[in-house]
Structure formats: C-alpha cells, structure tokens
Amino acid sequence: MDLRWLASPMSRSHGASFWPASIWALGAFALLSVLSLLVPPMQSPDENAHLMRAEMLSHGQWLLQPPPVGTPVELASPGGEVDAGLAQYSHAFMETIAPPGGPAPAAVREKTAHWNWAHATVFYPAPGTGYYFPLIYAPQALALWLGRTLGWSVPDSYQLARSCALLVVCLLTTMAWRHIPPNPAVIAVATLPMGLFQAVSPTLDGITTALALLAISQFIAHARTPSSQPGQSLPWGFLACIFLLVTSRTHLLPLLLLPVFLAWKRQSAAAWAATALLVAACLAWLGFAMASTTDGRVVREHSTTEIVLLYAGHPAEFLALLGRTLGNHELVRFYGQSFIGILGWLDTPLKSARYEILSAGLLLAASLSFLWRRPADAAARWLLCAVALASCLLVFVALAVTWTPYAAPAIAGVQGRYFVVPALLLGYALGDTAPHRPAWQRWGLRGLGAGMVLVSLAVLVETLVQRYAFWP
C-alpha cells in the first residue's frame, strides 16, 4: 500500500527518507500487533456497532436503513444487514463485558475458534454510526470482505480487520511525523494508554487520531512554505483528511478553518474553490446525518433538531448547562482519567498511582516542548489554538443535542478521549516543531518522548493482564 501521494515535496526534501520511516511504521505495527493479543474482541466502547457498520459497507450498504417492521422498541434503531455468523460472534464476546458472572473471554474464544461465515444476513442496529461518513470504515470493510471471500473463519477475519485498521494507523502516523517531527507533548498525548488501546481495536479512534496527526502536520508544513506556483490549489490529500475527520467527528468541524487559512495565504482562486467544495460537502453530510439518524438507545422527549432550536433560541440555558457540567468535580475527574485511560467499556480503570505518574509526565513533556520564542508561523499556531478550543466546546454542544435530554442537570456522554485531537492541536500549536535546538537537547527531548511511550505501554500491559487474566 503506497500512501506517498499524500506527502508533499517539501516533506521529502528535509524529512527522513522513505525507507527508514517505513521501518519505523512496520516496527510500530509489529509491537502493537503483539499488544493486541492481550485484548479480546468487542472490548472497545461500541466496537460491535463499528464492526457491523464496516460489515455493512463490505456488502455495499453505504447508508443505514430503518429497522424491519415489528422490531422491539428497544432495538428499533437504524442499522443494516450483516452476516449472521459475524453477528453471533459479536454477541458471544459482548457477553464477556457483562457484570461479574459472565463467561470468560478465553472460554468464548475456545467456543468460537472455528465459527464460519453463515452467508445469510440478519438485521443489526448500529445507530451511533449513522453520523459517520462510511468511507472512514474502509480498512475494516476491506478486511471483512477479503476474509469472507477467501473463506477464512470469522475469528480470523476479525483479526484481519484489526490488523488492517492498525496498519493504516501506523502508516498515517509515520507519514505525519515525516512532515513535522513531533515534540514530546505530541508523542505523549498520542501514545497514552487510552489511545494505544483504541489503536489496536477495529474502531474509529485510532484512524481518526492518525488522520488528525497527518492533517495538522500537513497544515503546518504548508503554512510555513510560500506557494511556489501562482494559482496553486490545496493538496487533495490534505482536503481528504479534513473531510474524513469532520464527517466522522462532528466536534472537529472547526478544522475547516485550516484550509480556509491556507487558501487565504495562497490567494488562489483554485484554493478557494477547493475549500468551498470541501465546506459544502462536509456541511451537506452533517446536515443529512443529523436529519436522518435516530438513536433508540436514548429516550428523550425532544428530537435532536428540536433541541438545537431550543438552545439556539435560549443560549443562556445551554451556558447554564455547560456551567453545571464543568462545575461537577466528579465529572471533571472522570474526563481527566478517561483522557489518560479507562479501558474496556469504561469498566477498567488504571491504578490510581498510574494516573498521577502519567499526568506528571504529560506536564513535563508539555513544559519542555513549549516554544518560548515568537515563531515565524505565529498566525497559523494561533489558529490551531482557536480550533482546539472550539473543538472542545463542540464536544459538549454535540452531546448536549444528540445524547442528553433537554433541561438535564449535566451534559451526558462526554469522555476524555474526545479531547485527544484538540490536545494534539495545542501540542503542535504551542510546542517546538523546528529542529533548531542543540543536538543534546534534541536527543534529550527524544528520550523524554520515548520514555513516555514506554511508561504508557507498561501501564497498558499491566492493566490488560489484570483485567483479562492472560487472555492469550
């Protein structure tokens, strides 16, 4: 899979050569593949729904369908037709996340080891995935289609889906860090236990985080370099990254300001046209998804559109709701811990001392990465800060209108992992991304970044072994 078309000539001129970067990508893929062996299937939040959405795409179903007539109310959410064998496999492992007393993952693995595709379909509700542009599931969908076509067992096809998603994560991250070498703060945020856990699961978090790294690094690289050709448009790879991010993570809508900035900087009609097309496509999808997606898991008196109109007409009510939410110390503490890592379906926290160690490491990495001098690309960095803060606010807005009943005491559904991309934006904006420091400082910062990765890996392995009792 050659993804070099996304890279710009400027990155190849002063970045690492392709082959060393490829070796790093394959090394990370091999390490995380071993780590994934510690995680049973269906242990990531909503993994079953994400996997089934990819399965629908592998059958050519791009949009969710209404449930069949007669579906029980609690299951009456949009979904699609999936292979009955995969649905049964998912259900078997979903029972392992039940309260104590459910089957052990190892026992379920033994029972399902030789399950095959049924080549008959059943309807599976996947309402939360209706907001995401389906192409974001392409790696998993391709793997499931390939496994089914080659006659592999369902467990083997599932592992292939995991591996394909992880490979894309490693390739995109390596490409991003070839554009702009990361500072320790960016490395520390990108490799927290929560992020690594999500990266080895066939869900969206790992892919969207890697896409964000690539989009941000491309933006910085192009913001630093003057346009060499009059009328030059924006790179289509950069625009594709922004489209996939905005249409799969609604709170990242402010990322649309990045191509607007580059179009303004280039003063190019082609760049403005490409940006306008991107904005129109993103808004069209978000409008369609909001209007067409219903979620039977959330019982509310008002629809999403009605709640949007209510808060738009009475913004003080939303501000009061946001104030109550951020004033709840237990919720804020939960945001911090789930940013670092609460694994499983939010049922597997780290040891309390591990949160303190990783928090201290994040603060150290941030302080040593901070750029104290005024950079030449200050305007671009201020824009990244503004996008990060706006994205944080949109996390609360999105969940207030899609997941929280109107006039609730606090906004429900917010998790710390939703703030990873905003944190990466701040890490790039406020951190040093230019290799101007003396060699000893550069090596010291690299050592700090490597140390944070090793600590996160150690904490993650410790937690997984304790939770799943040596699953392998």
CSV table of C-alpha atoms in Angstrom, one decimal:
chain,number,residue,atom,x,y,z
A,1,MET,CA,0.0,0.0,0.0
A,2,ASP,CA,1.8,3.1,-1.2
A,3,LEU,CA,0.5,6.2,0.5
A,4,ARG,CA,3.3,8.6,-0.5
A,5,TRP,CA,0.9,10.5,-2.7
A,6,LEU,CA,-0.3,12.3,0.5
A,7,ALA,CA,3.2,13.6,1.2
A,8,SER,CA,4.3,16.9,-0.2
A,9,PRO,CA,7.7,17.5,-1.9
A,10,MET,CA,8.7,19.8,1.0
A,11,SER,CA,8.5,17.0,3.5
A,12,ARG,CA,10.7,14.7,1.4
A,13,SER,CA,13.3,17.4,1.0
A,14,HIS,CA,14.1,17.8,4.7
A,15,GLY,CA,12.4,14.8,6.3
A,16,ALA,CA,13.7,11.3,6.8
A,17,SER,CA,14.0,9.1,3.8
A,18,PHE,CA,11.1,6.8,2.9
A,19,TRP,CA,12.6,3.5,3.9
A,20,PRO,CA,13.7,4.4,7.5
A,21,ALA,CA,10.2,5.8,8.0
A,22,SER,CA,8.7,2.6,6.6
A,23,ILE,CA,10.8,0.5,9.0
A,24,TRP,CA,9.6,2.6,11.9
A,25,ALA,CA,6.0,2.1,10.8
A,26,LEU,CA,6.4,-1.6,10.4
A,27,GLY,CA,8.1,-1.8,13.8
A,28,ALA,CA,5.3,0.0,15.5
A,29,PHE,CA,2.8,-2.2,13.7
A,30,ALA,CA,4.6,-5.4,14.9
A,31,LEU,CA,4.8,-4.1,18.5
A,32,LEU,CA,1.1,-3.1,18.6
A,33,SER,CA,0.1,-6.3,16.9
A,34,VAL,CA,1.6,-8.2,19.8
A,35,LEU,CA,-0.1,-5.9,22.3
A,36,SER,CA,-3.4,-6.5,20.6
A,37,LEU,CA,-3.2,-10.2,21.5
A,38,LEU,CA,-3.9,-9.1,25.1
A,39,VAL,CA,-7.3,-7.6,24.2
A,40,PRO,CA,-10.2,-9.9,23.5
A,41,PRO,CA,-12.7,-8.9,20.8
A,42,MET,CA,-15.5,-6.4,21.4
A,43,GLN,CA,-13.8,-4.7,24.4
A,44,SER,CA,-13.6,-1.2,23.0
A,45,PRO,CA,-16.6,1.1,23.5
A,46,ASP,CA,-19.2,0.4,20.8
A,47,GLU,CA,-16.8,-1.9,19.0
A,48,ASN,CA,-19.7,-4.2,18.0
A,49,ALA,CA,-21.5,-1.3,16.3
A,50,HIS,CA,-18.4,-0.1,14.5
A,51,LEU,CA,-17.5,-3.6,13.3
A,52,MET,CA,-21.1,-4.2,12.0
A,53,ARG,CA,-21.0,-0.8,10.2
A,54,ALA,CA,-17.8,-2.0,8.4
A,55,GLU,CA,-19.6,-5.3,7.6
A,56,MET,CA,-22.5,-3.4,6.1
A,57,LEU,CA,-20.1,-1.3,3.9
A,58,SER,CA,-18.4,-4.6,2.8
A,59,HIS,CA,-21.7,-5.6,1.4
A,60,GLY,CA,-22.1,-2.3,-0.4
A,61,GLN,CA,-24.5,-0.7,2.1
A,62,TRP,CA,-23.4,2.9,2.4
A,63,LEU,CA,-26.3,4.3,4.5
A,64,LEU,CA,-28.1,2.9,7.5
A,65,GLN,CA,-31.6,1.5,6.9
A,66,PRO,CA,-34.7,1.7,9.1
A,67,PRO,CA,-35.4,-1.4,11.3
A,68,PRO,CA,-37.8,-4.0,9.9
A,69,VAL,CA,-41.4,-3.8,10.8
A,70,GLY,CA,-42.1,-5.4,14.2
A,71,THR,CA,-38.7,-4.8,15.7
A,72,PRO,CA,-39.0,-4.3,19.5
A,73,VAL,CA,-38.9,-0.7,20.6
A,74,GLU,CA,-35.6,-1.0,22.4
A,75,LEU,CA,-33.9,-2.3,19.2
A,76,ALA,CA,-35.8,0.0,16.8
A,77,SER,CA,-32.8,1.9,15.6
A,78,PRO,CA,-31.3,2.3,12.1
A,79,GLY,CA,-28.8,-0.4,11.1
A,80,GLY,CA,-28.3,-2.9,8.3
A,81,GLU,CA,-27.9,-6.4,7.1
A,82,VAL,CA,-24.8,-8.3,8.3
A,83,ASP,CA,-23.6,-11.8,8.1
A,84,ALA,CA,-25.4,-13.9,10.8
A,85,GLY,CA,-22.1,-15.6,11.7
A,86,LEU,CA,-20.3,-12.3,12.5
A,87,ALA,CA,-23.3,-11.1,14.4
A,88,GLN,CA,-23.3,-14.3,16.5
A,89,TYR,CA,-19.5,-13.9,17.1
A,90,SER,CA,-20.0,-10.3,18.2
A,91,HIS,CA,-22.8,-11.3,20.6
A,92,ALA,CA,-20.7,-14.1,22.1
A,93,PHE,CA,-17.9,-11.7,23.1
A,94,MET,CA,-20.3,-8.9,24.2
A,95,GLU,CA,-21.4,-11.3,27.0
A,96,THR,CA,-17.9,-11.1,28.4
A,97,ILE,CA,-18.3,-7.4,29.2
A,98,ALA,CA,-21.3,-8.0,31.4
A,99,PRO,CA,-21.1,-7.7,35.2
A,100,PRO,CA,-19.1,-10.4,37.1
A,101,GLY,CA,-20.6,-13.8,36.4
A,102,GLY,CA,-20.4,-13.6,32.6
A,103,PRO,CA,-18.3,-16.0,30.6
A,104,ALA,CA,-14.5,-15.6,30.5
A,105,PRO,CA,-13.1,-14.4,27.2
A,106,ALA,CA,-10.8,-17.4,26.9
A,107,ALA,CA,-13.8,-19.7,27.2
A,108,VAL,CA,-15.6,-17.8,24.5
A,109,ARG,CA,-12.5,-17.9,22.2
A,110,GLU,CA,-12.4,-21.6,22.5
A,111,LYS,CA,-16.1,-21.9,21.7
A,112,THR,CA,-15.9,-19.6,18.7
A,113,ALA,CA,-12.5,-20.6,17.3
A,114,HIS,CA,-13.9,-22.4,14.3
A,115,TRP,CA,-17.0,-20.4,13.6
A,116,ASN,CA,-17.5,-19.7,9.9
A,117,TRP,CA,-19.4,-17.1,7.9
A,118,ALA,CA,-23.1,-18.0,7.7
A,119,HIS,CA,-23.6,-16.4,4.2
A,120,ALA,CA,-27.1,-15.4,5.5
A,121,THR,CA,-27.9,-12.0,6.8
A,122,VAL,CA,-29.7,-10.6,9.8
A,123,PHE,CA,-30.6,-7.0,10.7
A,124,TYR,CA,-28.2,-5.4,13.2
A,125,PRO,CA,-28.9,-1.9,14.7
A,126,ALA,CA,-25.9,0.4,14.7
A,127,PRO,CA,-27.5,3.9,15.3
A,128,GLY,CA,-24.5,5.7,16.7
A,129,THR,CA,-22.5,5.1,13.5
A,130,GLY,CA,-25.1,6.9,11.3
A,131,TYR,CA,-23.3,10.2,11.9
A,132,TYR,CA,-20.0,9.0,10.4
A,133,PHE,CA,-19.2,9.1,6.7
A,134,PRO,CA,-19.0,5.4,5.7
A,135,LEU,CA,-15.6,5.6,3.9
A,136,ILE,CA,-13.9,6.0,7.3
A,137,TYR,CA,-14.6,2.3,7.7
A,138,ALA,CA,-12.8,1.3,4.5
A,139,PRO,CA,-9.9,-0.6,6.1
A,140,GLN,CA,-12.1,-2.8,8.3
A,141,ALA,CA,-14.7,-3.3,5.5
A,142,LEU,CA,-12.0,-4.4,3.0
A,143,ALA,CA,-10.6,-6.8,5.6
A,144,LEU,CA,-14.0,-8.4,6.3
A,145,TRP,CA,-14.8,-8.6,2.6
A,146,LEU,CA,-11.4,-10.3,1.9
A,147,GLY,CA,-11.8,-12.8,4.8
A,148,ARG,CA,-15.3,-13.7,3.7
A,149,THR,CA,-14.3,-14.0,0.1
A,150,LEU,CA,-11.2,-16.2,0.9
A,151,GLY,CA,-13.3,-18.5,3.1
A,152,TRP,CA,-11.5,-17.6,6.3
A,153,SER,CA,-13.2,-18.2,9.7
A,154,VAL,CA,-15.0,-15.4,11.4
A,155,PRO,CA,-12.3,-15.1,14.1
A,156,ASP,CA,-9.5,-14.9,11.5
A,157,SER,CA,-11.4,-12.3,9.5
A,158,TYR,CA,-11.9,-10.3,12.7
A,159,GLN,CA,-8.2,-10.3,13.4
A,160,LEU,CA,-7.6,-9.3,9.8
A,161,ALA,CA,-9.9,-6.3,10.3
A,162,ARG,CA,-7.9,-5.4,13.4
A,163,SER,CA,-4.6,-5.6,11.6
A,164,CYS,CA,-5.8,-3.6,8.6
A,165,ALA,CA,-7.0,-0.8,10.8
A,166,LEU,CA,-3.8,-0.8,12.9
A,167,LEU,CA,-1.6,-0.8,9.7
A,168,VAL,CA,-3.4,2.3,8.4
A,169,VAL,CA,-2.9,3.9,11.8
A,170,CYS,CA,0.9,3.2,11.8
A,171,LEU,CA,1.3,4.4,8.2
A,172,LEU,CA,-0.6,7.6,8.6
A,173,THR,CA,1.2,8.4,11.9
A,174,THR,CA,4.6,7.8,10.3
A,175,MET,CA,3.7,10.0,7.3
A,176,ALA,CA,2.6,12.7,9.7
A,177,TRP,CA,5.8,12.7,11.6
A,178,ARG,CA,7.8,12.7,8.4
A,179,HIS,CA,6.2,16.0,7.6
A,180,ILE,CA,6.7,17.6,11.0
A,181,PRO,CA,8.8,15.8,13.7
A,182,PRO,CA,6.7,15.6,16.8
A,183,ASN,CA,7.6,17.2,20.1
A,184,PRO,CA,7.4,15.2,23.4
A,185,ALA,CA,4.0,16.7,24.2
A,186,VAL,CA,2.5,15.4,20.9
A,187,ILE,CA,4.1,12.0,21.4
A,188,ALA,CA,2.9,11.7,25.0
A,189,VAL,CA,-0.7,12.6,24.1
A,190,ALA,CA,-0.8,10.3,21.0
A,191,THR,CA,0.5,7.3,22.9
A,192,LEU,CA,-1.4,7.5,26.2
A,193,PRO,CA,-2.9,4.1,27.3
A,194,MET,CA,-6.3,5.1,26.1
A,195,GLY,CA,-5.0,5.9,22.6
A,196,LEU,CA,-2.9,2.7,22.3
A,197,PHE,CA,-5.9,0.6,23.5
A,198,GLN,CA,-8.1,2.2,20.9
A,199,ALA,CA,-5.5,1.9,18.1
A,200,VAL,CA,-5.4,-1.9,18.5
A,201,SER,CA,-9.3,-2.1,18.2
A,202,PRO,CA,-11.1,-2.1,14.9
A,203,THR,CA,-13.0,1.1,15.8
A,204,LEU,CA,-12.5,4.7,14.6
A,205,ASP,CA,-10.4,6.4,17.3
A,206,GLY,CA,-7.1,5.1,16.1
A,207,ILE,CA,-7.7,6.0,12.5
A,208,THR,CA,-9.1,9.5,13.2
A,209,THR,CA,-6.3,10.3,15.6
A,210,ALA,CA,-3.7,9.3,12.9
A,211,LEU,CA,-5.6,11.3,10.3
A,212,ALA,CA,-5.6,14.3,12.6
A,213,LEU,CA,-1.8,14.0,13.1
A,214,LEU,CA,-1.4,13.9,9.3
A,215,ALA,CA,-3.7,16.8,8.6
A,216,ILE,CA,-2.1,19.0,11.3
A,217,SER,CA,1.4,18.3,10.2
A,218,GLN,CA,0.5,19.0,6.5
A,219,PHE,CA,-1.2,22.2,7.6
A,220,ILE,CA,1.9,23.4,9.5
A,221,ALA,CA,4.2,22.4,6.6
A,222,HIS,CA,2.2,24.3,4.0
A,223,ALA,CA,1.6,27.3,6.3
A,224,ARG,CA,5.4,27.7,6.6
A,225,THR,CA,6.2,27.4,2.9
A,226,PRO,CA,5.2,30.1,0.5
A,227,SER,CA,3.3,29.0,-2.6
A,228,SER,CA,5.7,28.3,-5.4
A,229,GLN,CA,3.2,28.5,-8.2
A,230,PRO,CA,0.5,31.2,-8.9
A,231,GLY,CA,-3.0,29.8,-8.7
A,232,GLN,CA,-1.9,26.7,-7.0
A,233,SER,CA,-4.7,24.7,-5.3
A,234,LEU,CA,-4.6,22.9,-2.0
A,235,PRO,CA,-3.3,19.3,-1.8
A,236,TRP,CA,-6.1,16.9,-2.3
A,237,GLY,CA,-4.7,14.5,0.3
A,238,PHE,CA,-4.9,17.3,2.9
A,239,LEU,CA,-8.5,18.1,1.9
A,240,ALA,CA,-9.4,14.4,2.1
A,241,CYS,CA,-8.0,14.1,5.6
A,242,ILE,CA,-10.1,17.2,6.7
A,243,PHE,CA,-13.3,15.8,5.1
A,244,LEU,CA,-12.9,12.4,6.8
A,245,LEU,CA,-12.2,14.0,10.2
A,246,VAL,CA,-15.1,16.4,10.1
A,247,THR,CA,-17.6,13.9,8.8
A,248,SER,CA,-16.6,11.3,11.4
A,249,ARG,CA,-16.1,13.5,14.4
A,250,THR,CA,-18.6,16.3,14.5
A,251,HIS,CA,-16.8,18.2,17.2
A,252,LEU,CA,-13.8,18.6,14.7
A,253,LEU,CA,-15.9,20.9,12.5
A,254,PRO,CA,-13.6,23.9,13.3
A,255,LEU,CA,-10.8,22.0,11.3
A,256,LEU,CA,-12.5,23.5,8.2
A,257,LEU,CA,-10.7,26.8,9.2
A,258,LEU,CA,-7.3,25.2,8.3
A,259,PRO,CA,-7.9,25.0,4.5
A,260,VAL,CA,-9.6,28.4,4.7
A,261,PHE,CA,-6.4,29.8,6.2
A,262,LEU,CA,-4.2,28.2,3.5
A,263,ALA,CA,-6.5,29.4,0.7
A,264,TRP,CA,-6.3,33.0,2.1
A,265,LYS,CA,-2.5,32.7,2.4
A,266,ARG,CA,-2.2,31.5,-1.2
A,267,GLN,CA,-4.7,34.0,-2.6
A,268,SER,CA,-5.6,31.4,-5.2
A,269,ALA,CA,-8.9,31.0,-6.9
A,270,ALA,CA,-8.3,27.3,-7.2
A,271,ALA,CA,-7.6,27.0,-3.5
A,272,TRP,CA,-10.7,29.0,-2.6
A,273,ALA,CA,-12.8,26.8,-4.9
A,274,ALA,CA,-11.4,23.6,-3.4
A,275,THR,CA,-12.1,24.9,0.1
A,276,ALA,CA,-15.6,25.9,-0.8
A,277,LEU,CA,-16.3,22.5,-2.2
A,278,LEU,CA,-14.9,20.9,1.0
A,279,VAL,CA,-17.0,23.0,3.3
A,280,ALA,CA,-20.1,22.4,1.2
A,281,ALA,CA,-19.5,18.6,1.2
A,282,CYS,CA,-18.9,18.5,5.0
A,283,LEU,CA,-22.0,20.6,5.9
A,284,ALA,CA,-24.2,18.6,3.5
A,285,TRP,CA,-23.2,15.3,5.1
A,286,LEU,CA,-23.6,16.6,8.6
A,287,GLY,CA,-27.0,18.0,7.8
A,288,PHE,CA,-28.1,14.8,6.2
A,289,ALA,CA,-26.7,12.7,9.1
A,290,MET,CA,-28.4,14.8,11.8
A,291,ALA,CA,-31.7,14.8,10.0
A,292,SER,CA,-31.7,11.0,9.1
A,293,THR,CA,-30.2,9.4,12.2
A,294,THR,CA,-32.3,8.4,15.2
A,295,ASP,CA,-30.9,6.6,18.2
A,296,GLY,CA,-33.3,4.3,20.1
A,297,ARG,CA,-30.8,3.9,22.9
A,298,VAL,CA,-31.6,7.5,24.0
A,299,VAL,CA,-35.1,8.1,25.3
A,300,ARG,CA,-35.9,11.8,25.0
A,301,GLU,CA,-39.0,14.0,24.7
A,302,HIS,CA,-37.3,16.1,22.0
A,303,SER,CA,-35.5,15.3,18.8
A,304,THR,CA,-32.0,16.4,18.1
A,305,THR,CA,-33.3,19.1,15.7
A,306,GLU,CA,-35.8,20.4,18.3
A,307,ILE,CA,-33.1,20.6,21.0
A,308,VAL,CA,-30.8,22.5,18.6
A,309,LEU,CA,-33.5,25.0,18.0
A,310,LEU,CA,-34.3,25.3,21.7
A,311,TYR,CA,-30.7,26.1,22.7
A,312,ALA,CA,-30.3,28.4,19.7
A,313,GLY,CA,-33.3,30.4,20.9
A,314,HIS,CA,-32.2,30.3,24.5
A,315,PRO,CA,-28.4,30.2,24.6
A,316,ALA,CA,-28.3,31.1,28.3
A,317,GLU,CA,-29.8,27.7,29.0
A,318,PHE,CA,-27.0,26.0,27.3
A,319,LEU,CA,-24.4,28.1,29.0
A,320,ALA,CA,-26.0,27.2,32.4
A,321,LEU,CA,-26.0,23.5,31.4
A,322,LEU,CA,-22.3,23.8,30.5
A,323,GLY,CA,-21.5,25.6,33.7
A,324,ARG,CA,-23.2,22.9,35.8
A,325,THR,CA,-21.3,20.2,33.9
A,326,LEU,CA,-17.9,21.7,34.3
A,327,GLY,CA,-18.7,22.6,37.9
A,328,ASN,CA,-19.2,18.9,38.7
A,329,HIS,CA,-15.9,17.8,40.1
A,330,GLU,CA,-16.6,14.1,39.7
A,331,LEU,CA,-17.4,14.6,36.0
A,332,VAL,CA,-14.2,16.7,35.5
A,333,ARG,CA,-12.2,14.0,37.3
A,334,PHE,CA,-13.7,11.4,35.0
A,335,TYR,CA,-12.8,13.4,31.9
A,336,GLY,CA,-9.2,13.5,33.1
A,337,GLN,CA,-9.0,9.8,33.8
A,338,SER,CA,-10.7,8.8,30.6
A,339,PHE,CA,-8.4,11.1,28.7
A,340,ILE,CA,-5.4,9.1,30.0
A,341,GLY,CA,-7.2,5.8,30.0
A,342,ILE,CA,-10.2,4.0,31.3
A,343,LEU,CA,-10.2,0.8,29.2
A,344,GLY,CA,-12.9,-1.6,28.1
A,345,TRP,CA,-16.4,-0.2,28.1
A,346,LEU,CA,-15.3,2.3,30.8
A,347,ASP,CA,-15.1,-0.5,33.3
A,348,THR,CA,-11.3,-1.0,33.5
A,349,PRO,CA,-9.6,2.0,35.1
A,350,LEU,CA,-5.8,2.1,35.7
A,351,LYS,CA,-4.4,2.0,39.1
A,352,SER,CA,-4.8,5.5,40.8
A,353,ALA,CA,-1.0,5.9,41.1
A,354,ARG,CA,-0.7,5.4,37.3
A,355,TYR,CA,-2.8,8.4,36.6
A,356,GLU,CA,-0.6,10.6,38.8
A,357,ILE,CA,2.6,9.3,37.0
A,358,LEU,CA,1.2,9.8,33.5
A,359,SER,CA,-0.2,13.2,34.4
A,360,ALA,CA,3.2,14.3,35.7
A,361,GLY,CA,4.8,13.0,32.5
A,362,LEU,CA,2.3,15.0,30.4
A,363,LEU,CA,3.0,18.2,32.3
A,364,LEU,CA,6.8,17.6,32.0
A,365,ALA,CA,6.5,16.9,28.3
A,366,ALA,CA,4.4,20.0,27.7
A,367,SER,CA,6.6,22.3,29.7
A,368,LEU,CA,9.8,21.1,27.9
A,369,SER,CA,8.1,21.2,24.5
A,370,PHE,CA,6.8,24.8,24.9
A,371,LEU,CA,8.0,27.3,22.4
A,372,TRP,CA,9.2,30.4,24.3
A,373,ARG,CA,10.3,32.5,21.3
A,374,ARG,CA,7.9,34.1,18.8
A,375,PRO,CA,7.8,31.8,15.7
A,376,ALA,CA,7.5,32.9,12.1
A,377,ASP,CA,4.3,31.0,11.7
A,378,ALA,CA,2.6,32.6,14.7
A,379,ALA,CA,-0.7,33.2,12.8
A,380,ALA,CA,-1.0,29.5,11.9
A,381,ARG,CA,-0.3,28.5,15.5
A,382,TRP,CA,-2.9,30.9,16.9
A,383,LEU,CA,-5.4,29.4,14.5
A,384,LEU,CA,-4.6,25.9,15.8
A,385,CYS,CA,-5.2,27.0,19.3
A,386,ALA,CA,-8.6,28.5,18.4
A,387,VAL,CA,-9.6,25.4,16.5
A,388,ALA,CA,-8.6,23.3,19.6
A,389,LEU,CA,-10.7,25.4,22.0
A,390,ALA,CA,-13.7,25.5,19.6
A,391,SER,CA,-13.5,21.7,19.2
A,392,CYS,CA,-13.5,21.3,23.0
A,393,LEU,CA,-16.7,23.4,23.2
A,394,LEU,CA,-18.3,21.5,20.3
A,395,VAL,CA,-17.8,18.2,22.3
A,396,PHE,CA,-20.3,19.5,24.9
A,397,VAL,CA,-22.6,21.0,22.2
A,398,ALA,CA,-22.8,17.8,20.2
A,399,LEU,CA,-23.6,15.6,23.2
A,400,ALA,CA,-26.0,18.1,24.6
A,401,VAL,CA,-28.1,18.0,21.5
A,402,THR,CA,-27.7,14.3,20.5
A,403,TRP,CA,-27.3,12.4,23.8
A,404,THR,CA,-28.7,14.5,26.6
A,405,PRO,CA,-32.4,15.1,27.4
A,406,TYR,CA,-33.4,18.7,27.3
A,407,ALA,CA,-33.0,20.6,30.6
A,408,ALA,CA,-30.8,17.8,32.2
A,409,PRO,CA,-28.7,18.6,35.2
A,410,ALA,CA,-25.5,18.0,33.2
A,411,ILE,CA,-24.3,17.0,29.7
A,412,ALA,CA,-24.2,13.2,29.4
A,413,GLY,CA,-21.9,11.0,27.4
A,414,VAL,CA,-18.7,13.2,27.4
A,415,GLN,CA,-15.5,11.2,27.6
A,416,GLY,CA,-11.9,12.3,28.0
A,417,ARG,CA,-10.8,10.6,24.8
A,418,TYR,CA,-12.9,13.1,22.8
A,419,PHE,CA,-10.4,15.7,23.7
A,420,VAL,CA,-7.3,13.9,22.3
A,421,VAL,CA,-7.3,15.7,18.9
A,422,PRO,CA,-7.8,19.1,20.5
A,423,ALA,CA,-4.9,18.3,22.8
A,424,LEU,CA,-2.8,17.4,19.7
A,425,LEU,CA,-3.7,20.7,18.1
A,426,LEU,CA,-2.5,22.5,21.2
A,427,GLY,CA,0.6,20.4,21.3
A,428,TYR,CA,1.6,21.4,17.8
A,429,ALA,CA,0.5,25.0,18.2
A,430,LEU,CA,2.4,25.7,21.5
A,431,GLY,CA,5.2,23.2,21.1
A,432,ASP,CA,8.5,23.5,19.3
A,433,THR,CA,8.3,21.8,15.9
A,434,ALA,CA,11.5,23.1,14.3
A,435,PRO,CA,14.8,21.2,14.7
A,436,HIS,CA,16.9,24.3,15.7
A,437,ARG,CA,17.9,23.2,19.2
A,438,PRO,CA,21.4,21.9,20.0
A,439,ALA,CA,21.9,18.2,19.4
A,440,TRP,CA,22.0,17.3,23.1
A,441,GLN,CA,18.6,19.0,23.7
A,442,ARG,CA,17.1,17.2,20.7
A,443,TRP,CA,18.3,13.9,22.0
A,444,GLY,CA,17.0,14.7,25.5
A,445,LEU,CA,13.6,15.5,24.1
A,446,ARG,CA,13.6,12.3,22.1
A,447,GLY,CA,14.5,10.4,25.2
A,448,LEU,CA,11.6,12.0,27.1
A,449,GLY,CA,9.2,11.1,24.3
A,450,ALA,CA,10.4,7.5,24.2
A,451,GLY,CA,10.2,7.3,28.0
A,452,MET,CA,6.5,8.4,27.9
A,453,VAL,CA,5.8,5.7,25.3
A,454,LEU,CA,7.5,3.0,27.4
A,455,VAL,CA,5.6,4.1,30.5
A,456,SER,CA,2.3,4.1,28.7
A,457,LEU,CA,3.0,0.7,27.2
A,458,ALA,CA,4.0,-0.7,30.6
A,459,VAL,CA,0.8,0.7,32.3
A,460,LEU,CA,-1.4,-0.6,29.5
A,461,VAL,CA,0.1,-4.1,29.6
A,462,GLU,CA,-0.3,-4.2,33.4
A,463,THR,CA,-3.9,-3.2,33.2
A,464,LEU,CA,-4.8,-5.6,30.4
A,465,VAL,CA,-3.1,-8.6,32.1
A,466,GLN,CA,-5.0,-7.9,35.3
A,467,ARG,CA,-8.3,-7.3,33.5
A,468,TYR,CA,-8.3,-10.3,31.1
A,469,ALA,CA,-6.2,-12.7,33.2
A,470,PHE,CA,-3.6,-13.5,30.5
A,471,TRP,CA,-6.1,-13.7,27.6
A,472,PRO,CA,-3.5,-15.3,25.2
